[in-house]
Amino acid sequence: MPLIASVASALSAEALHAQGSGANRTRWKVRASEGFDAIAFLGPLSGTPLYLDIYGDDVAAFSPRLPEAVRADAVQLWREANEDGFGLLGPNLQVLFSAHGHDATLDTLLAALRSRQTSILPSYRASSYWSEADWAWFDRAAPRIDAIFCALRDAGFAAFRQERIGPDLARRVAEVGRALAGFDVISWQEKLTGRTFDPEIQIVLLQFSKPHGIKVQGQTFLQAADYDTATTVRIAAHEMLHPPVPMDGLVARAALAVFERDPLIMKIVREHDPRWGYTTLKGMLDEDLAQALDQLISEALGVARNPADRWRRADDGMHVIAAGLYGLLRQDRWTERGGSIEHWLAEAVRRGRLKPAVFHPVAARVLERPVTALWPLPKP
């Protein structure tokens, strides 16, 4: 495969970053956000069981304050976002509103929404999340989003959120900041990807964000305020990796071409429960390569879960690509070596390591499953 060989050669000449100095490069900044919590609350308002199982009591307490038309449209808009390809409404709106402090309050969300061509579009267009189709959908939906935000504000969402949080959020913000100070996520990410990261990681603690940990623009991610330190470190180790390689680049396209010829992988893409997301092979590779790398980082930092348990329990066991890539990286002692992950992926394609005959047995060993029964998992 000459194309991949040439890309691998070019990448190998890049300067690679390793964790050699021992200095802690990571600066943690922890805060809260009314606006992001308001967007997160759209999940429970959608009536989706994934959110109602966690926030059913909150919806029961707050939803009657909203006009019936707004309650109905919150459900409809969530469904349309999925059906039209925009994706999960809440997380994708959080990405859009995540620059320039737009997330501070419901009023700042509304101000940004109403001036979106100048307040939101420039930073979104310049980000790795840019999608012309997603922007067009958002622009069409803006009047309906405006109506929902206004209804939340007028129904007293800010006070309701504060009541649900209780008096200890400021203490929790300070506590999380102190607990994270010794975890040098940035140095490990640089070592295992060959990329340079800004040393600041911003964590936004939310009341209504479960079950998601969400990366938005910049090196900012959102999580539940009550997650423990190990979970916070794992989320940071994962979310900032997206995308782990340029997903429209030559190397990613070559890897996708191999997986497209793998009947098992394509079965997972087509048949897994869409509520878990990752409904395209491209999205799944992005996610699963990030998961493989974050598992290595979490192990290095002493906060890892057992990989077989992790990938058995998560999303109905669908992350077979993650397990296979992790197994190959472990074979290569990637934690010790480090380097350009894009170069590594190019070499894996060139050497045929992503083909089913090689890849499936590696994944099976990690997952502790028979190679002929990687997915779906047997019913309990």
PDB file of N, CA and C in Angstrom, residues 247-329:
ATOM      1  N   MET A 247      -9.696  12.741  10.988  1.00  0.00           N
ATOM      2  CA  MET A 247     -10.589  11.691  10.502  1.00  0.00           C
ATOM      3  C   MET A 247     -10.864  11.781   9.009  1.00  0.00           C
ATOM      4  N   ASP A 248     -10.530  12.899   8.376  1.00  0.00           N
ATOM      5  CA  ASP A 248     -10.623  13.003   6.917  1.00  0.00           C
ATOM      6  C   ASP A 248      -9.264  12.826   6.250  1.00  0.00           C
ATOM      7  N   GLY A 249      -8.247  12.485   7.027  1.00  0.00           N
ATOM      8  CA  GLY A 249      -6.901  12.332   6.488  1.00  0.00           C
ATOM      9  C   GLY A 249      -6.690  10.994   5.808  1.00  0.00           C
ATOM     10  N   LEU A 250      -5.550  10.867   5.149  1.00  0.00           N
ATOM     11  CA  LEU A 250      -5.247   9.658   4.385  1.00  0.00           C
ATOM     12  C   LEU A 250      -5.182   8.424   5.272  1.00  0.00           C
ATOM     13  N   VAL A 251      -4.598   8.551   6.445  1.00  0.00           N
ATOM     14  CA  VAL A 251      -4.429   7.384   7.312  1.00  0.00           C
ATOM     15  C   VAL A 251      -5.777   6.902   7.833  1.00  0.00           C
ATOM     16  N   ALA A 252      -6.597   7.818   8.335  1.00  0.00           N
ATOM     17  CA  ALA A 252      -7.913   7.417   8.828  1.00  0.00           C
ATOM     18  C   ALA A 252      -8.740   6.798   7.711  1.00  0.00           C
ATOM     19  N   ARG A 253      -8.690   7.375   6.518  1.00  0.00           N
ATOM     20  CA  ARG A 253      -9.468   6.822   5.406  1.00  0.00           C
ATOM     21  C   ARG A 253      -8.991   5.418   5.048  1.00  0.00           C
ATOM     22  N   ALA A 254      -7.688   5.192   5.127  1.00  0.00           N
ATOM     23  CA  ALA A 254      -7.167   3.858   4.835  1.00  0.00           C
ATOM     24  C   ALA A 254      -7.621   2.847   5.889  1.00  0.00           C
ATOM     25  N   ALA A 255      -7.600   3.245   7.158  1.00  0.00           N
ATOM     26  CA  ALA A 255      -8.081   2.351   8.217  1.00  0.00           C
ATOM     27  C   ALA A 255      -9.571   2.073   8.055  1.00  0.00           C
ATOM     28  N   LEU A 256     -10.341   3.102   7.728  1.00  0.00           N
ATOM     29  CA  LEU A 256     -11.776   2.912   7.502  1.00  0.00           C
ATOM     30  C   LEU A 256     -12.027   1.943   6.357  1.00  0.00           C
ATOM     31  N   ALA A 257     -11.218   2.025   5.317  1.00  0.00           N
ATOM     32  CA  ALA A 257     -11.389   1.123   4.173  1.00  0.00           C
ATOM     33  C   ALA A 257     -11.179  -0.329   4.583  1.00  0.00           C
ATOM     34  N   VAL A 258     -10.232  -0.577   5.492  1.00  0.00           N
ATOM     35  CA  VAL A 258     -10.025  -1.948   5.977  1.00  0.00           C
ATOM     36  C   VAL A 258     -11.226  -2.404   6.795  1.00  0.00           C
ATOM     37  N   PHE A 259     -11.673  -1.583   7.723  1.00  0.00           N
ATOM     38  CA  PHE A 259     -12.799  -1.974   8.571  1.00  0.00           C
ATOM     39  C   PHE A 259     -14.098  -2.107   7.775  1.00  0.00           C
ATOM     40  N   GLU A 260     -14.238  -1.347   6.698  1.00  0.00           N
ATOM     41  CA  GLU A 260     -15.434  -1.476   5.856  1.00  0.00           C
ATOM     42  C   GLU A 260     -15.557  -2.865   5.238  1.00  0.00           C
ATOM     43  N   ARG A 261     -14.437  -3.566   5.110  1.00  0.00           N
ATOM     44  CA  ARG A 261     -14.458  -4.916   4.544  1.00  0.00           C
ATOM     45  C   ARG A 261     -14.567  -5.999   5.621  1.00  0.00           C
ATOM     46  N   ASP A 262     -14.732  -5.581   6.867  1.00  0.00           N
ATOM     47  CA  ASP A 262     -14.836  -6.523   7.984  1.00  0.00           C
ATOM     48  C   ASP A 262     -16.319  -6.724   8.307  1.00  0.00           C
ATOM     49  N   PRO A 263     -16.879  -7.894   8.007  1.00  0.00           N
ATOM     50  CA  PRO A 263     -18.323  -8.093   8.216  1.00  0.00           C
ATOM     51  C   PRO A 263     -18.761  -7.872   9.663  1.00  0.00           C
ATOM     52  N   LEU A 264     -17.937  -8.275  10.625  1.00  0.00           N
ATOM     53  CA  LEU A 264     -18.325  -8.100  12.022  1.00  0.00           C
ATOM     54  C   LEU A 264     -18.387  -6.625  12.390  1.00  0.00           C
ATOM     55  N   ILE A 265     -17.379  -5.869  12.019  1.00  0.00           N
ATOM     56  CA  ILE A 265     -17.363  -4.443  12.362  1.00  0.00           C
ATOM     57  C   ILE A 265     -18.554  -3.733  11.731  1.00  0.00           C
ATOM     58  N   MET A 266     -18.852  -4.042  10.488  1.00  0.00           N
ATOM     59  CA  MET A 266     -19.977  -3.379   9.831  1.00  0.00           C
ATOM     60  C   MET A 266     -21.310  -3.822  10.426  1.00  0.00           C
ATOM     61  N   LYS A 267     -21.386  -5.037  10.910  1.00  0.00           N
ATOM     62  CA  LYS A 267     -22.597  -5.488  11.605  1.00  0.00           C
ATOM     63  C   LYS A 267     -22.803  -4.665  12.879  1.00  0.00           C
ATOM     64  N   ILE A 268     -21.709  -4.412  13.599  1.00  0.00           N
ATOM     65  CA  ILE A 268     -21.810  -3.593  14.808  1.00  0.00           C
ATOM     66  C   ILE A 268     -22.286  -2.183  14.456  1.00  0.00           C
ATOM     67  N   VAL A 269     -21.719  -1.599  13.406  1.00  0.00           N
ATOM     68  CA  VAL A 269     -22.112  -0.246  12.995  1.00  0.00           C
ATOM     69  C   VAL A 269     -23.602  -0.202  12.669  1.00  0.00           C
ATOM     70  N   ARG A 270     -24.084  -1.199  11.926  1.00  0.00           N
ATOM     71  CA  ARG A 270     -25.477  -1.193  11.463  1.00  0.00           C
ATOM     72  C   ARG A 270     -26.473  -1.542  12.557  1.00  0.00           C
ATOM     73  N   GLU A 271     -26.113  -2.468  13.442  1.00  0.00           N
ATOM     74  CA  GLU A 271     -27.123  -3.092  14.287  1.00  0.00           C
ATOM     75  C   GLU A 271     -27.047  -2.708  15.760  1.00  0.00           C
ATOM     76  N   HIS A 272     -26.035  -1.953  16.188  1.00  0.00           N
ATOM     77  CA  HIS A 272     -25.988  -1.604  17.607  1.00  0.00           C
ATOM     78  C   HIS A 272     -27.095  -0.608  17.937  1.00  0.00           C
ATOM     79  N   ASP A 273     -27.434  -0.528  19.200  1.00  0.00           N
ATOM     80  CA  ASP A 273     -28.492   0.367  19.659  1.00  0.00           C
ATOM     81  C   ASP A 273     -28.085   1.815  19.375  1.00  0.00           C
ATOM     82  N   PRO A 274     -28.851   2.544  18.548  1.00  0.00           N
ATOM     83  CA  PRO A 274     -28.429   3.900  18.168  1.00  0.00           C
ATOM     84  C   PRO A 274     -28.420   4.888  19.324  1.00  0.00           C
ATOM     85  N   ARG A 275     -29.022   4.541  20.447  1.00  0.00           N
ATOM     86  CA  ARG A 275     -28.984   5.487  21.576  1.00  0.00           C
ATOM     87  C   ARG A 275     -27.564   5.671  22.101  1.00  0.00           C
ATOM     88  N   TRP A 276     -26.649   4.729  21.772  1.00  0.00           N
ATOM     89  CA  TRP A 276     -25.261   4.882  22.200  1.00  0.00           C
ATOM     90  C   TRP A 276     -24.486   5.820  21.282  1.00  0.00           C
ATOM     91  N   GLY A 277     -25.078   6.265  20.179  1.00  0.00           N
ATOM     92  CA  GLY A 277     -24.357   7.098  19.224  1.00  0.00           C
ATOM     93  C   GLY A 277     -23.468   6.255  18.329  1.00  0.00           C
ATOM     94  N   TYR A 278     -22.488   6.910  17.684  1.00  0.00           N
ATOM     95  CA  TYR A 278     -21.498   6.234  16.834  1.00  0.00           C
ATOM     96  C   TYR A 278     -22.187   5.402  15.750  1.00  0.00           C
ATOM     97  N   THR A 279     -23.099   6.033  15.024  1.00  0.00           N
ATOM     98  CA  THR A 279     -23.889   5.319  14.025  1.00  0.00           C
ATOM     99  C   THR A 279     -23.217   5.285  12.660  1.00  0.00           C
ATOM    100  N   THR A 280     -22.000   5.788  12.560  1.00  0.00           N
ATOM    101  CA  THR A 280     -21.203   5.653  11.343  1.00  0.00           C
ATOM    102  C   THR A 280     -19.874   5.004  11.710  1.00  0.00           C
ATOM    103  N   LEU A 281     -19.264   4.336  10.735  1.00  0.00           N
ATOM    104  CA  LEU A 281     -17.958   3.730  10.984  1.00  0.00           C
ATOM    105  C   LEU A 281     -16.928   4.799  11.334  1.00  0.00           C
ATOM    106  N   LYS A 282     -17.000   5.930  10.667  1.00  0.00           N
ATOM    107  CA  LYS A 282     -16.061   7.020  10.957  1.00  0.00           C
ATOM    108  C   LYS A 282     -16.172   7.469  12.411  1.00  0.00           C
ATOM    109  N   GLY A 283     -17.390   7.669  12.878  1.00  0.00           N
ATOM    110  CA  GLY A 283     -17.589   8.065  14.265  1.00  0.00           C
ATOM    111  C   GLY A 283     -17.131   7.004  15.242  1.00  0.00           C
ATOM    112  N   MET A 284     -17.352   5.734  14.873  1.00  0.00           N
ATOM    113  CA  MET A 284     -16.948   4.648  15.758  1.00  0.00           C
ATOM    114  C   MET A 284     -15.428   4.539  15.849  1.00  0.00           C
ATOM    115  N   LEU A 285     -14.728   4.698  14.726  1.00  0.00           N
ATOM    116  CA  LEU A 285     -13.267   4.636  14.763  1.00  0.00           C
ATOM    117  C   LEU A 285     -12.701   5.797  15.584  1.00  0.00           C
ATOM    118  N   ASP A 286     -13.236   6.983  15.401  1.00  0.00           N
ATOM    119  CA  ASP A 286     -12.830   8.146  16.195  1.00  0.00           C
ATOM    120  C   ASP A 286     -12.962   7.829  17.684  1.00  0.00           C
ATOM    121  N   GLU A 287     -14.132   7.347  18.084  1.00  0.00           N
ATOM    122  CA  GLU A 287     -14.386   7.044  19.489  1.00  0.00           C
ATOM    123  C   GLU A 287     -13.497   5.917  20.001  1.00  0.00           C
ATOM    124  N   ASP A 288     -13.376   4.851  19.227  1.00  0.00           N
ATOM    125  CA  ASP A 288     -12.705   3.661  19.746  1.00  0.00           C
ATOM    126  C   ASP A 288     -11.187   3.812  19.791  1.00  0.00           C
ATOM    127  N   LEU A 289     -10.606   4.561  18.862  1.00  0.00           N
ATOM    128  CA  LEU A 289      -9.176   4.835  18.975  1.00  0.00           C
ATOM    129  C   LEU A 289      -8.913   5.711  20.198  1.00  0.00           C
ATOM    130  N   ALA A 290      -9.795   6.675  20.453  1.00  0.00           N
ATOM    131  CA  ALA A 290      -9.660   7.488  21.668  1.00  0.00           C
ATOM    132  C   ALA A 290      -9.787   6.622  22.918  1.00  0.00           C
ATOM    133  N   GLN A 291     -10.717   5.663  22.911  1.00  0.00           N
ATOM    134  CA  GLN A 291     -10.871   4.780  24.071  1.00  0.00           C
ATOM    135  C   GLN A 291      -9.634   3.915  24.288  1.00  0.00           C
ATOM    136  N   ALA A 292      -9.056   3.401  23.205  1.00  0.00           N
ATOM    137  CA  ALA A 292      -7.846   2.583  23.339  1.00  0.00           C
ATOM    138  C   ALA A 292      -6.717   3.390  23.978  1.00  0.00           C
ATOM    139  N   LEU A 293      -6.550   4.628  23.530  1.00  0.00           N
ATOM    140  CA  LEU A 293      -5.501   5.482  24.088  1.00  0.00           C
ATOM    141  C   LEU A 293      -5.803   5.886  25.526  1.00  0.00           C
ATOM    142  N   ASP A 294      -7.062   6.212  25.816  1.00  0.00           N
ATOM    143  CA  ASP A 294      -7.359   6.647  27.185  1.00  0.00           C
ATOM    144  C   ASP A 294      -7.194   5.499  28.178  1.00  0.00           C
ATOM    145  N   GLN A 295      -7.396   4.261  27.716  1.00  0.00           N
ATOM    146  CA  GLN A 295      -7.163   3.125  28.607  1.00  0.00           C
ATOM    147  C   GLN A 295      -5.690   3.040  29.005  1.00  0.00           C
ATOM    148  N   LEU A 296      -4.809   3.260  28.039  1.00  0.00           N
ATOM    149  CA  LEU A 296      -3.376   3.261  28.342  1.00  0.00           C
ATOM    150  C   LEU A 296      -3.007   4.398  29.296  1.00  0.00           C
ATOM    151  N   ILE A 297      -3.567   5.587  29.046  1.00  0.00           N
ATOM    152  CA  ILE A 297      -3.274   6.739  29.909  1.00  0.00           C
ATOM    153  C   ILE A 297      -3.783   6.489  31.326  1.00  0.00           C
ATOM    154  N   SER A 298      -5.001   5.958  31.436  1.00  0.00           N
ATOM    155  CA  SER A 298      -5.570   5.684  32.757  1.00  0.00           C
ATOM    156  C   SER A 298      -4.747   4.650  33.511  1.00  0.00           C
ATOM    157  N   GLU A 299      -4.249   3.653  32.792  1.00  0.00           N
ATOM    158  CA  GLU A 299      -3.378   2.665  33.433  1.00  0.00           C
ATOM    159  C   GLU A 299      -2.100   3.324  33.944  1.00  0.00           C
ATOM    160  N   ALA A 300      -1.525   4.202  33.134  1.00  0.00           N
ATOM    161  CA  ALA A 300      -0.284   4.873  33.539  1.00  0.00           C
ATOM    162  C   ALA A 300      -0.496   5.761  34.764  1.00  0.00           C
ATOM    163  N   LEU A 301      -1.697   6.326  34.892  1.00  0.00           N
ATOM    164  CA  LEU A 301      -1.996   7.231  36.004  1.00  0.00           C
ATOM    165  C   LEU A 301      -2.610   6.519  37.201  1.00  0.00           C
ATOM    166  N   GLY A 302      -2.835   5.207  37.081  1.00  0.00           N
ATOM    167  CA  GLY A 302      -3.349   4.435  38.205  1.00  0.00           C
ATOM    168  C   GLY A 302      -4.831   4.569  38.452  1.00  0.00           C
ATOM    169  N   VAL A 303      -5.618   4.937  37.425  1.00  0.00           N
ATOM    170  CA  VAL A 303      -7.067   5.105  37.607  1.00  0.00           C
ATOM    171  C   VAL A 303      -7.872   4.248  36.631  1.00  0.00           C
ATOM    172  N   ALA A 304      -7.251   3.236  36.045  1.00  0.00           N
ATOM    173  CA  ALA A 304      -7.902   2.466  34.979  1.00  0.00           C
ATOM    174  C   ALA A 304      -8.887   1.448  35.531  1.00  0.00           C
ATOM    175  N   ARG A 305      -9.885   1.138  34.702  1.00  0.00           N
ATOM    176  CA  ARG A 305     -10.737  -0.024  34.915  1.00  0.00           C
ATOM    177  C   ARG A 305     -10.140  -1.213  34.171  1.00  0.00           C
ATOM    178  N   ASN A 306     -10.514  -2.416  34.580  1.00  0.00           N
ATOM    179  CA  ASN A 306     -10.115  -3.598  33.833  1.00  0.00           C
ATOM    180  C   ASN A 306     -10.674  -3.496  32.421  1.00  0.00           C
ATOM    181  N   PRO A 307      -9.844  -3.637  31.376  1.00  0.00           N
ATOM    182  CA  PRO A 307     -10.352  -3.407  30.017  1.00  0.00           C
ATOM    183  C   PRO A 307     -11.463  -4.361  29.604  1.00  0.00           C
ATOM    184  N   ALA A 308     -11.369  -5.636  29.997  1.00  0.00           N
ATOM    185  CA  ALA A 308     -12.432  -6.575  29.631  1.00  0.00           C
ATOM    186  C   ALA A 308     -13.747  -6.173  30.278  1.00  0.00           C
ATOM    187  N   ASP A 309     -13.699  -5.807  31.556  1.00  0.00           N
ATOM    188  CA  ASP A 309     -14.920  -5.370  32.239  1.00  0.00           C
ATOM    189  C   ASP A 309     -15.449  -4.079  31.630  1.00  0.00           C
ATOM    190  N   ARG A 310     -14.546  -3.157  31.361  1.00  0.00           N
ATOM    191  CA  ARG A 310     -14.960  -1.866  30.802  1.00  0.00           C
ATOM    192  C   ARG A 310     -15.737  -2.060  29.515  1.00  0.00           C
ATOM    193  N   TRP A 311     -15.172  -2.789  28.576  1.00  0.00           N
ATOM    194  CA  TRP A 311     -15.790  -2.883  27.257  1.00  0.00           C
ATOM    195  C   TRP A 311     -16.904  -3.916  27.189  1.00  0.00           C
ATOM    196  N   ARG A 312     -17.026  -4.749  28.213  1.00  0.00           N
ATOM    197  CA  ARG A 312     -18.195  -5.623  28.284  1.00  0.00           C
ATOM    198  C   ARG A 312     -19.414  -4.845  28.761  1.00  0.00           C
ATOM    199  N   ARG A 313     -19.194  -3.947  29.698  1.00  0.00           N
ATOM    200  CA  ARG A 313     -20.308  -3.230  30.320  1.00  0.00           C
ATOM    201  C   ARG A 313     -20.751  -2.005  29.530  1.00  0.00           C
ATOM    202  N   ALA A 314     -19.883  -1.450  28.715  1.00  0.00           N
ATOM    203  CA  ALA A 314     -20.191  -0.189  28.037  1.00  0.00           C
ATOM    204  C   ALA A 314     -20.934  -0.427  26.733  1.00  0.00           C
ATOM    205  N   ASP A 315     -22.077   0.228  26.573  1.00  0.00           N
ATOM    206  CA  ASP A 315     -22.773   0.299  25.282  1.00  0.00           C
ATOM    207  C   ASP A 315     -23.001  -1.079  24.675  1.00  0.00           C
ATOM    208  N   ASP A 316     -23.465  -2.011  25.497  1.00  0.00           N
ATOM    209  CA  ASP A 316     -23.794  -3.368  25.038  1.00  0.00           C
ATOM    210  C   ASP A 316     -22.607  -4.082  24.402  1.00  0.00           C
ATOM    211  N   GLY A 317     -21.401  -3.758  24.828  1.00  0.00           N
ATOM    212  CA  GLY A 317     -20.224  -4.480  24.352  1.00  0.00           C
ATOM    213  C   GLY A 317     -19.804  -4.176  22.936  1.00  0.00           C
ATOM    214  N   MET A 318     -20.208  -3.010  22.400  1.00  0.00           N
ATOM    215  CA  MET A 318     -20.006  -2.738  20.974  1.00  0.00           C
ATOM    216  C   MET A 318     -18.597  -2.268  20.609  1.00  0.00           C
ATOM    217  N   HIS A 319     -17.758  -1.942  21.591  1.00  0.00           N
ATOM    218  CA  HIS A 319     -16.476  -1.292  21.274  1.00  0.00           C
ATOM    219  C   HIS A 319     -15.366  -2.309  20.994  1.00  0.00           C
ATOM    220  N   VAL A 320     -15.626  -3.170  20.031  1.00  0.00           N
ATOM    221  CA  VAL A 320     -14.655  -4.193  19.631  1.00  0.00           C
ATOM    222  C   VAL A 320     -13.424  -3.542  18.994  1.00  0.00           C
ATOM    223  N   ILE A 321     -13.633  -2.486  18.213  1.00  0.00           N
ATOM    224  CA  ILE A 321     -12.488  -1.792  17.608  1.00  0.00           C
ATOM    225  C   ILE A 321     -11.570  -1.253  18.700  1.00  0.00           C
ATOM    226  N   ALA A 322     -12.139  -0.683  19.752  1.00  0.00           N
ATOM    227  CA  ALA A 322     -11.318  -0.156  20.847  1.00  0.00           C
ATOM    228  C   ALA A 322     -10.460  -1.254  21.457  1.00  0.00           C
ATOM    229  N   ALA A 323     -11.071  -2.403  21.712  1.00  0.00           N
ATOM    230  CA  ALA A 323     -10.329  -3.504  22.327  1.00  0.00           C
ATOM    231  C   ALA A 323      -9.205  -3.990  21.426  1.00  0.00           C
ATOM    232  N   GLY A 324      -9.488  -4.106  20.127  1.00  0.00           N
ATOM    233  CA  GLY A 324      -8.458  -4.566  19.205  1.00  0.00           C
ATOM    234  C   GLY A 324      -7.304  -3.591  19.092  1.00  0.00           C
ATOM    235  N   LEU A 325      -7.610  -2.302  18.982  1.00  0.00           N
ATOM    236  CA  LEU A 325      -6.545  -1.299  18.893  1.00  0.00           C
ATOM    237  C   LEU A 325      -5.730  -1.251  20.183  1.00  0.00           C
ATOM    238  N   TYR A 326      -6.410  -1.312  21.306  1.00  0.00           N
ATOM    239  CA  TYR A 326      -5.710  -1.342  22.598  1.00  0.00           C
ATOM    240  C   TYR A 326      -4.776  -2.549  22.676  1.00  0.00           C
ATOM    241  N   GLY A 327      -5.266  -3.720  22.255  1.00  0.00           N
ATOM    242  CA  GLY A 327      -4.427  -4.910  22.292  1.00  0.00           C
ATOM    243  C   GLY A 327      -3.193  -4.780  21.426  1.00  0.00           C
ATOM    244  N   LEU A 328      -3.351  -4.198  20.244  1.00  0.00           N
ATOM    245  CA  LEU A 328      -2.199  -3.986  19.364  1.00  0.00           C
ATOM    246  C   LEU A 328      -1.218  -2.985  19.973  1.00  0.00           C
ATOM    247  N   LEU A 329      -1.739  -1.923  20.568  1.00  0.00           N
ATOM    248  CA  LEU A 329      -0.865  -0.936  21.211  1.00  0.00           C
ATOM    249  C   LEU A 329      -0.108  -1.548  22.390  1.00  0.00           C
TER     250      LEU A 329
END
